[in-house]
PDB file of C-alpha atoms and ligand atoms in Angstrom:
ATOM      1  CA  UNK W 413      66.891-100.147 104.543  1.00 98.00           C
ATOM      2  CA  UNK W 414      65.402 -96.975 103.123  1.00 98.00           C
ATOM      3  CA  UNK W 415      66.574 -93.505 104.129  1.00 98.00           C
ATOM      4  CA  UNK W 416      63.959 -90.788 104.436  1.00 98.00           C
ATOM      5  CA  UNK W 417      64.938 -87.239 105.339  1.00 98.00           C
ATOM      6  CA  UNK W 418      62.937 -85.625 108.118  1.00 98.00           C
ATOM      7  CA  UNK W 419      62.729 -82.013 106.986  1.00 98.00           C
ATOM      8  CA  UNK W 420      60.740 -79.543 104.916  1.00 98.00           C
ATOM      9  CA  UNK W 421      63.902 -77.662 103.935  1.00 98.00           C
ATOM     10  CA  UNK W 422      63.893 -77.886 100.149  1.00 98.00           C
ATOM     11  CA  UNK W 423      67.561 -76.901  99.768  1.00 98.00           C
ATOM     12  CA  UNK W 424      68.665 -79.699 102.127  1.00 98.00           C
ATOM     13  CA  UNK W 425      66.422 -82.214 100.356  1.00 98.00           C
ATOM     14  CA  UNK W 426      67.842 -81.246  96.969  1.00 98.00           C
ATOM     15  CA  UNK W 427      71.453 -81.607  98.160  1.00 98.00           C
ATOM     16  CA  UNK W 428      70.903 -84.948  99.916  1.00 98.00           C
ATOM     17  CA  UNK W 429      68.934 -86.242  96.945  1.00 98.00           C
ATOM     18  CA  UNK W 430      71.888 -85.482  94.670  1.00 97.00           C
ATOM     19  CA  UNK W 431      74.039 -87.580  97.023  1.00 96.00           C
ATOM     20  CA  UNK W 432      71.603 -90.481  96.554  1.00 95.00           C
ATOM     21  CA  UNK W 433      70.609 -90.439 100.207  1.00 96.00           C
ATOM     22  CA  UNK W 434      66.903 -89.749  99.844  1.00 98.00           C
ATOM     23  CA  UNK W 435      64.398 -92.565  99.335  1.00 98.00           C
ATOM     24  CA  UNK W 436      61.599 -90.408 100.712  1.00 98.00           C
ATOM     25  CA  UNK W 437      60.760 -87.415 102.905  1.00 98.00           C
ATOM     26  CA  UNK W 438      58.771 -86.933 106.084  1.00 98.00           C
ATOM     27  CA  UNK W 439      57.310 -83.616 107.170  1.00 98.00           C
ATOM     28  CA  UNK W 440      55.093 -82.613 110.066  1.00 97.00           C
ATOM     29  CA  UNK W 441      53.428 -79.357 111.194  1.00 97.00           C
ATOM     30  CA  UNK W 442      56.510 -78.343 113.210  1.00 97.00           C
ATOM     31  CA  UNK W 443      58.793 -78.855 110.204  1.00 98.00           C
ATOM     32  CA  UNK W 444      56.424 -76.874 107.948  1.00 97.00           C
ATOM     33  CA  UNK W 445      56.540 -74.045 110.508  1.00 98.00           C
ATOM     34  CA  UNK W 446      60.336 -74.191 110.506  1.00 97.00           C
ATOM     35  CA  UNK W 447      60.445 -74.040 106.687  1.00 97.00           C
ATOM     36  CA  UNK W 448      58.503 -70.770 106.717  1.00 97.00           C
ATOM     37  CA  UNK W 449      56.514 -71.920 103.676  1.00 96.00           C
ATOM     38  CA  UNK W 450      52.934 -72.849 102.859  1.00 97.00           C
ATOM     39  CA  UNK W 451      52.239 -76.605 103.238  1.00 98.00           C
ATOM     40  CA  UNK W 452      50.833 -77.012  99.720  1.00 97.00           C
ATOM     41  CA  UNK W 453      53.696 -75.138  98.037  1.00 98.00           C
ATOM     42  CA  UNK W 454      56.439 -76.793 100.084  1.00 98.00           C
ATOM     43  CA  UNK W 455      54.988 -80.287  99.638  1.00 98.00           C
ATOM     44  CA  UNK W 456      54.592 -79.757  95.886  1.00 98.00           C
ATOM     45  CA  UNK W 457      58.192 -78.626  95.533  1.00 98.00           C
ATOM     46  CA  UNK W 458      59.497 -81.576  97.580  1.00 98.00           C
ATOM     47  CA  UNK W 459      57.447 -83.992  95.455  1.00 98.00           C
ATOM     48  CA  UNK W 460      58.999 -82.539  92.302  1.00 97.00           C
ATOM     49  CA  UNK W 461      62.485 -83.364  93.642  1.00 98.00           C
ATOM     50  CA  UNK W 462      61.909 -86.751  95.277  1.00 98.00           C
ATOM     51  CA  UNK W 463      60.348 -89.767  93.587  1.00 97.00           C
ATOM     52  CA  UNK W 464      59.645 -91.722  96.788  1.00 98.00           C
ATOM     53  CA  UNK W 465      56.950 -91.164  99.413  1.00 98.00           C
ATOM     54  CA  UNK W 466      56.624 -87.644 100.823  1.00 98.00           C
ATOM     55  CA  UNK W 467      54.658 -87.637 104.077  1.00 98.00           C
ATOM     56  CA  UNK W 468      52.352 -84.666 104.630  1.00 98.00           C
ATOM     57  CA  UNK W 469      50.361 -84.590 107.852  1.00 98.00           C
ATOM     58  CA  UNK W 470      46.686 -83.825 108.452  1.00 98.00           C
ATOM     59  CA  UNK W 471      46.026 -81.477 111.358  1.00 98.00           C
ATOM     60  CA  UNK W 472      42.351 -82.273 111.981  1.00 98.00           C
ATOM     61  CA  UNK W 473      41.630 -84.498 114.967  1.00 98.00           C
ATOM     62  CA  UNK W 474      38.188 -85.663 113.855  1.00 98.00           C
ATOM     63  CA  UNK W 475      37.637 -88.308 111.149  1.00 98.00           C
ATOM     64  CA  UNK W 476      35.474 -86.386 108.633  1.00 98.00           C
ATOM     65  CA  UNK W 477      37.751 -83.358 108.639  1.00 98.00           C
ATOM     66  CA  UNK W 478      40.840 -85.607 108.440  1.00 98.00           C
ATOM     67  CA  UNK W 479      39.386 -87.142 105.288  1.00 98.00           C
ATOM     68  CA  UNK W 480      38.808 -83.697 103.747  1.00 98.00           C
ATOM     69  CA  UNK W 481      42.395 -82.718 104.499  1.00 98.00           C
ATOM     70  CA  UNK W 482      43.642 -86.046 103.149  1.00 98.00           C
ATOM     71  CA  UNK W 483      41.897 -85.321  99.811  1.00 98.00           C
ATOM     72  CA  UNK W 484      43.548 -81.900  99.623  1.00 98.00           C
ATOM     73  CA  UNK W 485      47.004 -83.263 100.432  1.00 98.00           C
ATOM     74  CA  UNK W 486      46.616 -86.218  98.038  1.00 98.00           C
ATOM     75  CA  UNK W 487      45.784 -83.830  95.188  1.00 98.00           C
ATOM     76  CA  UNK W 488      49.210 -82.167  95.514  1.00 98.00           C
ATOM     77  CA  UNK W 489      51.108 -85.077  93.918  1.00 98.00           C
ATOM     78  CA  UNK W 490      50.900 -88.831  93.389  1.00 98.00           C
ATOM     79  CA  UNK W 491      53.746 -89.546  95.817  1.00 98.00           C
ATOM     80  CA  UNK W 492      52.188 -87.743  98.772  1.00 98.00           C
ATOM     81  CA  UNK W 493      51.832 -90.178 101.666  1.00 98.00           C
ATOM     82  CA  UNK W 494      49.100 -89.049 104.050  1.00 98.00           C
ATOM     83  CA  UNK W 495      50.279 -88.838 107.643  1.00 98.00           C
ATOM     84  CA  UNK W 496      47.696 -89.317 110.393  1.00 98.00           C
ATOM     85  CA  UNK W 497      48.087 -89.365 114.173  1.00 98.00           C
ATOM     86  CA  UNK W 498      47.795 -92.558 116.192  1.00 98.00           C
ATOM     87  CA  UNK W 499      44.285 -91.920 117.550  1.00 98.00           C
ATOM     88  CA  UNK W 500      41.042 -93.818 116.957  1.00 98.00           C
ATOM     89  CA  UNK W 501      39.986 -91.218 114.379  1.00 98.00           C
ATOM     90  CA  UNK W 502      43.430 -91.390 112.793  1.00 98.00           C
ATOM     91  CA  UNK W 503      43.227 -95.186 112.525  1.00 98.00           C
ATOM     92  CA  UNK W 504      39.775 -94.977 110.972  1.00 98.00           C
ATOM     93  CA  UNK W 505      41.053 -92.412 108.481  1.00 98.00           C
ATOM     94  CA  UNK W 506      44.031 -94.695 107.764  1.00 98.00           C
ATOM     95  CA  UNK W 507      41.749 -97.567 106.820  1.00 98.00           C
ATOM     96  CA  UNK W 508      39.588 -95.395 104.549  1.00 98.00           C
ATOM     97  CA  UNK W 509      42.548 -93.692 102.858  1.00 98.00           C
ATOM     98  CA  UNK W 510      44.147 -97.084 102.166  1.00 98.00           C
ATOM     99  CA  UNK W 511      41.031 -98.845 100.893  1.00 98.00           C
ATOM    100  CA  UNK W 512      39.036 -96.104  99.193  1.00 98.00           C
ATOM    101  CA  UNK W 513      41.674 -93.578  98.114  1.00 97.00           C
ATOM    102  CA  UNK W 514      44.332 -96.277  97.622  1.00 96.00           C
ATOM    103  CA  UNK W 515      46.962 -93.925  99.029  1.00 97.00           C
ATOM    104  CA  UNK W 516      49.993 -94.587 101.209  1.00 98.00           C
ATOM    105  CA  UNK W 517      49.446 -93.741 104.886  1.00 98.00           C
ATOM    106  CA  UNK W 518      52.034 -93.043 107.556  1.00 98.00           C
ATOM    107  CA  UNK W 519      50.644 -93.401 111.087  1.00 98.00           C
ATOM    108  CA  UNK W 520      52.647 -91.120 113.326  1.00 98.00           C
ATOM    109  CA  UNK W 521      53.242 -90.442 117.030  1.00 98.00           C
ATOM    110  CA  UNK W 522      53.615 -94.121 117.914  1.00 98.00           C
ATOM    111  CA  UNK W 523      55.042 -94.807 121.368  1.00 98.00           C
ATOM    112  CA  UNK W 524      53.972 -98.393 122.106  1.00 98.00           C
ATOM    113  CA  UNK W 525      53.916-101.835 120.511  1.00 98.00           C
ATOM    114  CA  UNK W 526      50.147-102.041 120.913  1.00 98.00           C
ATOM    115  CA  UNK W 527      49.719 -98.786 119.008  1.00 98.00           C
ATOM    116  CA  UNK W 528      51.890-100.228 116.226  1.00 98.00           C
ATOM    117  CA  UNK W 529      49.728-103.362 116.178  1.00 98.00           C
ATOM    118  CA  UNK W 530      46.610-101.216 115.721  1.00 98.00           C
ATOM    119  CA  UNK W 531      48.221 -99.286 112.869  1.00 98.00           C
ATOM    120  CA  UNK W 532      49.119-102.519 111.063  1.00 98.00           C
ATOM    121  CA  UNK W 533      45.565-103.786 111.474  1.00 98.00           C
ATOM    122  CA  UNK W 534      44.327-100.493 109.981  1.00 98.00           C
ATOM    123  CA  UNK W 535      46.464-101.224 106.914  1.00 98.00           C
ATOM    124  CA  UNK W 536      49.082 -98.505 107.474  1.00 98.00           C
ATOM    125  CA  UNK W 537      51.841 -98.353 104.872  1.00 98.00           C
ATOM    126  CA  UNK W 538      54.250 -97.017 107.506  1.00 99.00           C
ATOM    127  CA  UNK W 539      54.277 -96.857 111.298  1.00 99.00           C
ATOM    128  CA  UNK W 540      56.376 -94.076 112.842  1.00 98.00           C
ATOM    129  CA  UNK W 541      57.667 -94.915 116.327  1.00 98.00           C
ATOM    130  CA  UNK W 542      59.460 -91.886 117.862  1.00 98.00           C
ATOM    131  CA  UNK W 543      62.661 -93.274 119.366  1.00 98.00           C
ATOM    132  CA  UNK W 544      64.283 -89.985 120.417  1.00 98.00           C
ATOM    133  CA  UNK W 545      61.254 -88.795 122.336  1.00 98.00           C
ATOM    134  CA  UNK W 546      61.059 -92.140 124.176  1.00 98.00           C
ATOM    135  CA  UNK W 547      64.762 -91.857 125.059  1.00 98.00           C
ATOM    136  CA  UNK W 548      64.016 -88.342 126.379  1.00 98.00           C
ATOM    137  CA  UNK W 549      61.645 -89.854 128.968  1.00 98.00           C
ATOM    138  CA  UNK W 550      64.289 -92.324 130.180  1.00 98.00           C
ATOM    139  CA  UNK W 551      62.843 -95.257 128.210  1.00 97.00           C
ATOM    140  CA  UNK W 552      64.672 -97.118 125.437  1.00 97.00           C
ATOM    141  CA  UNK W 553      63.291 -96.127 122.035  1.00 98.00           C
ATOM    142  CA  UNK W 554      65.135 -98.895 120.220  1.00 98.00           C
ATOM    143  CA  UNK W 555      63.533-101.540 122.452  1.00 98.00           C
ATOM    144  CA  UNK W 556      60.200-100.491 120.972  1.00 98.00           C
ATOM    145  CA  UNK W 557      61.573-100.996 117.453  1.00 98.00           C
ATOM    146  CA  UNK W 558      62.609-104.566 118.366  1.00 98.00           C
ATOM    147  CA  UNK W 559      59.151-105.293 119.778  1.00 98.00           C
ATOM    148  CA  UNK W 560      57.376-103.965 116.699  1.00 98.00           C
ATOM    149  CA  UNK W 561      59.727-105.921 114.402  1.00 98.00           C
ATOM    150  CA  UNK W 562      58.883-109.115 116.261  1.00 98.00           C
ATOM    151  CA  UNK W 563      55.134-108.496 116.244  1.00 98.00           C
ATOM    152  CA  UNK W 564      55.018-107.578 112.549  1.00 98.00           C
ATOM    153  CA  UNK W 565      57.112-110.641 111.669  1.00 98.00           C
ATOM    154  CA  UNK W 566      54.922-112.912 113.824  1.00 98.00           C
ATOM    155  CA  UNK W 567      51.897-112.035 111.728  1.00 98.00           C
ATOM    156  CA  UNK W 568      53.485-111.095 108.385  1.00 98.00           C
ATOM    157  CA  UNK W 569      52.136-107.558 108.511  1.00 98.00           C
ATOM    158  CA  UNK W 570      53.157-105.505 105.451  1.00 98.00           C
ATOM    159  CA  UNK W 571      53.346-102.223 107.377  1.00 98.00           C
ATOM    160  CA  UNK W 572      56.871-100.826 107.175  1.00 98.00           C
ATOM    161  CA  UNK W 573      58.607 -99.746 110.373  1.00 99.00           C
ATOM    162  CA  UNK W 574      59.725 -96.147 109.837  1.00 98.00           C
ATOM    163  CA  UNK W 575      61.997 -95.208 112.740  1.00 98.00           C
ATOM    164  CA  UNK W 576      61.336 -91.536 113.518  1.00 98.00           C
ATOM    165  CA  UNK W 577      62.561 -88.905 115.964  1.00 98.00           C
ATOM    166  CA  UNK W 578      66.059 -90.094 115.097  1.00 98.00           C
ATOM    167  CA  UNK W 579      68.682 -87.935 116.773  1.00 97.00           C
ATOM    168  CA  UNK W 580      71.971 -89.827 116.436  1.00 97.00           C
ATOM    169  CA  UNK W 581      73.930 -92.050 114.077  1.00 98.00           C
ATOM    170  CA  UNK W 582      73.624 -94.801 116.702  1.00 98.00           C
ATOM    171  CA  UNK W 583      69.844 -94.729 116.311  1.00 98.00           C
ATOM    172  CA  UNK W 584      70.382 -95.409 112.611  1.00 98.00           C
ATOM    173  CA  UNK W 585      72.846 -98.262 113.236  1.00 98.00           C
ATOM    174  CA  UNK W 586      70.540 -99.873 115.811  1.00 98.00           C
ATOM    175  CA  UNK W 587      67.556 -99.553 113.470  1.00 98.00           C
ATOM    176  CA  UNK W 588      69.547-101.292 110.720  1.00 98.00           C
ATOM    177  CA  UNK W 589      70.668-104.085 113.077  1.00 98.00           C
ATOM    178  CA  UNK W 590      67.105-104.697 114.243  1.00 98.00           C
ATOM    179  CA  UNK W 591      65.856-104.776 110.649  1.00 98.00           C
ATOM    180  CA  UNK W 592      63.651-101.687 110.584  1.00 98.00           C
ATOM    181  CA  UNK W 593      62.464-100.963 107.051  1.00 98.00           C
ATOM    182  CA  UNK W 594      63.060 -97.212 107.015  1.00 98.00           C
ATOM    183  CA  UNK W 595      64.665 -94.501 109.109  1.00 98.00           C
ATOM    184  CA  UNK W 596      63.766 -90.856 108.826  1.00 98.00           C
ATOM    185  CA  UNK W 597      66.499 -88.580 110.076  1.00 98.00           C
ATOM    186  CA  UNK W 598      67.335 -84.879 110.114  1.00 98.00           C
ATOM    187  CA  UNK W 599      69.839 -83.877 107.389  1.00 98.00           C
ATOM    188  CA  UNK W 600      72.685 -83.491 109.907  1.00 98.00           C
ATOM    189  CA  UNK W 601      72.292 -87.079 111.153  1.00 98.00           C
ATOM    190  CA  UNK W 602      72.366 -88.445 107.595  1.00 98.00           C
ATOM    191  CA  UNK W 603      75.487 -86.448 106.763  1.00 97.00           C
ATOM    192  CA  UNK W 604      77.150 -87.570 110.018  1.00 98.00           C
ATOM    193  CA  UNK W 605      76.955 -91.227 108.919  1.00 98.00           C
ATOM    194  CA  UNK W 606      79.995 -90.755 106.672  1.00 97.00           C
ATOM    195  CA  UNK W 607      82.248 -89.420 109.400  1.00 97.00           C
ATOM    196  CA  UNK W 608      85.142 -91.379 110.896  1.00 98.00           C
ATOM    197  CA  UNK W 609      88.381 -89.842 112.223  1.00 98.00           C
ATOM    198  CA  UNK W 610      90.475 -92.662 110.706  1.00 98.00           C
ATOM    199  CA  UNK W 611      89.007 -91.924 107.267  1.00 98.00           C
ATOM    200  CA  UNK W 612      90.071 -88.272 107.574  1.00 98.00           C
ATOM    201  CA  UNK W 613      93.504 -89.218 108.918  1.00 98.00           C
ATOM    202  CA  UNK W 614      94.049 -91.872 106.236  1.00 98.00           C
ATOM    203  CA  UNK W 615      93.042 -89.529 103.436  1.00 98.00           C
ATOM    204  CA  UNK W 616      95.344 -86.821 104.750  1.00 98.00           C
ATOM    205  CA  UNK W 617      98.295 -89.270 104.739  1.00 98.00           C
ATOM    206  CA  UNK W 618      97.518 -90.527 101.225  1.00 98.00           C
ATOM    207  CA  UNK W 619      97.321 -86.979  99.877  1.00 98.00           C
ATOM    208  CA  UNK W 620     100.588 -85.991 101.575  1.00 98.00           C
ATOM    209  CA  UNK W 621     102.397 -89.000 100.042  1.00 98.00           C
ATOM    210  CA  UNK W 622     100.811 -88.343  96.664  1.00 98.00           C
ATOM    211  CA  UNK W 623     102.086 -84.748  96.692  1.00 98.00           C
ATOM    212  CA  UNK W 624     105.623 -86.113  97.260  1.00 98.00           C
ATOM    213  CA  UNK W 625     105.411 -88.220  94.069  1.00 98.00           C
ATOM    214  CA  UNK W 626     105.022 -85.070  91.980  1.00 98.00           C
ATOM    215  CA  UNK W 627     102.579 -86.972  89.770  1.00 98.00           C
ATOM    216  CA  UNK W 628      99.190 -86.061  88.328  1.00 97.00           C
ATOM    217  CA  UNK W 629      96.372 -88.307  87.189  1.00 97.00           C
ATOM    218  CA  UNK W 630      95.174 -87.317  83.754  1.00 92.00           C
TER     219      UNK W 630
HETATM  220  O1  G3P O1730      59.731 -87.785 112.394  1.00 86.71           O
HETATM  221  C1  G3P O1730      59.314 -87.234 113.594  1.00 86.71           C
HETATM  222  C2  G3P O1730      60.262 -86.211 114.031  1.00 86.71           C
HETATM  223  O2  G3P O1730      60.147 -85.065 113.235  1.00 86.71           O
HETATM  224  C3  G3P O1730      60.205 -85.858 115.459  1.00 86.71           C
HETATM  225  O3  G3P O1730      61.512 -85.621 115.813  1.00 86.71           O
HETATM  226  O4  G3P O1730      63.328 -84.729 117.132  1.00 86.71           O
HETATM  227  O5  G3P O1730      61.078 -83.597 117.149  1.00 86.71           O
HETATM  228  O6  G3P O1730      61.402 -85.775 118.285  1.00 86.71           O
HETATM  229  P1  G3P O1730      61.846 -84.892 117.166  1.00 86.71           P
END
């Protein structure tokens, strides 16, 4: 399973990348706002750090303008993955970007299995179902991931399931158990994966015993 980091914070991306935790990056207009930077500059810098796909989102809602924005974003770097919303215009743009521009496309704001089916038929490289936002409404976001997994497997669709709106380490574990291809998580959720109280307690005990030996390694 691939780990993408869901942020436009270049410092965080650099640090997580050095830890080997970054197979790609996802951004969106809200994350660009939070970064305080210009989308072209921020995306370019991220692409210089990370080799994998870096999703940058169009903000137009109409096909022709989406395509113009896609050209601009694609020119930033070869690993820019164009992110489009799950609308009819977005799906049309997805198909064109995949076939004519031969670029990766991430179809975002997916909240149903039928929407995911449409994205696969449009040739999406990634589908982004938002599990946290579904949980917020009282539904079960991970149930959607299971449904999409089954549908994509039924028909051998190549579209990768990119679990988004991840809020907790349990989302990541569930996504792995279901067999999602990718998760994109905020930096804090990725860092939290390493935590276990018994690891801390065990390390503390080992270090205390080691100090009593009076030895040094090297
Ligand atoms: O990847 C999508 C993500 O940025 C949305 O997350 O927490 O705003 O629902 P959230």
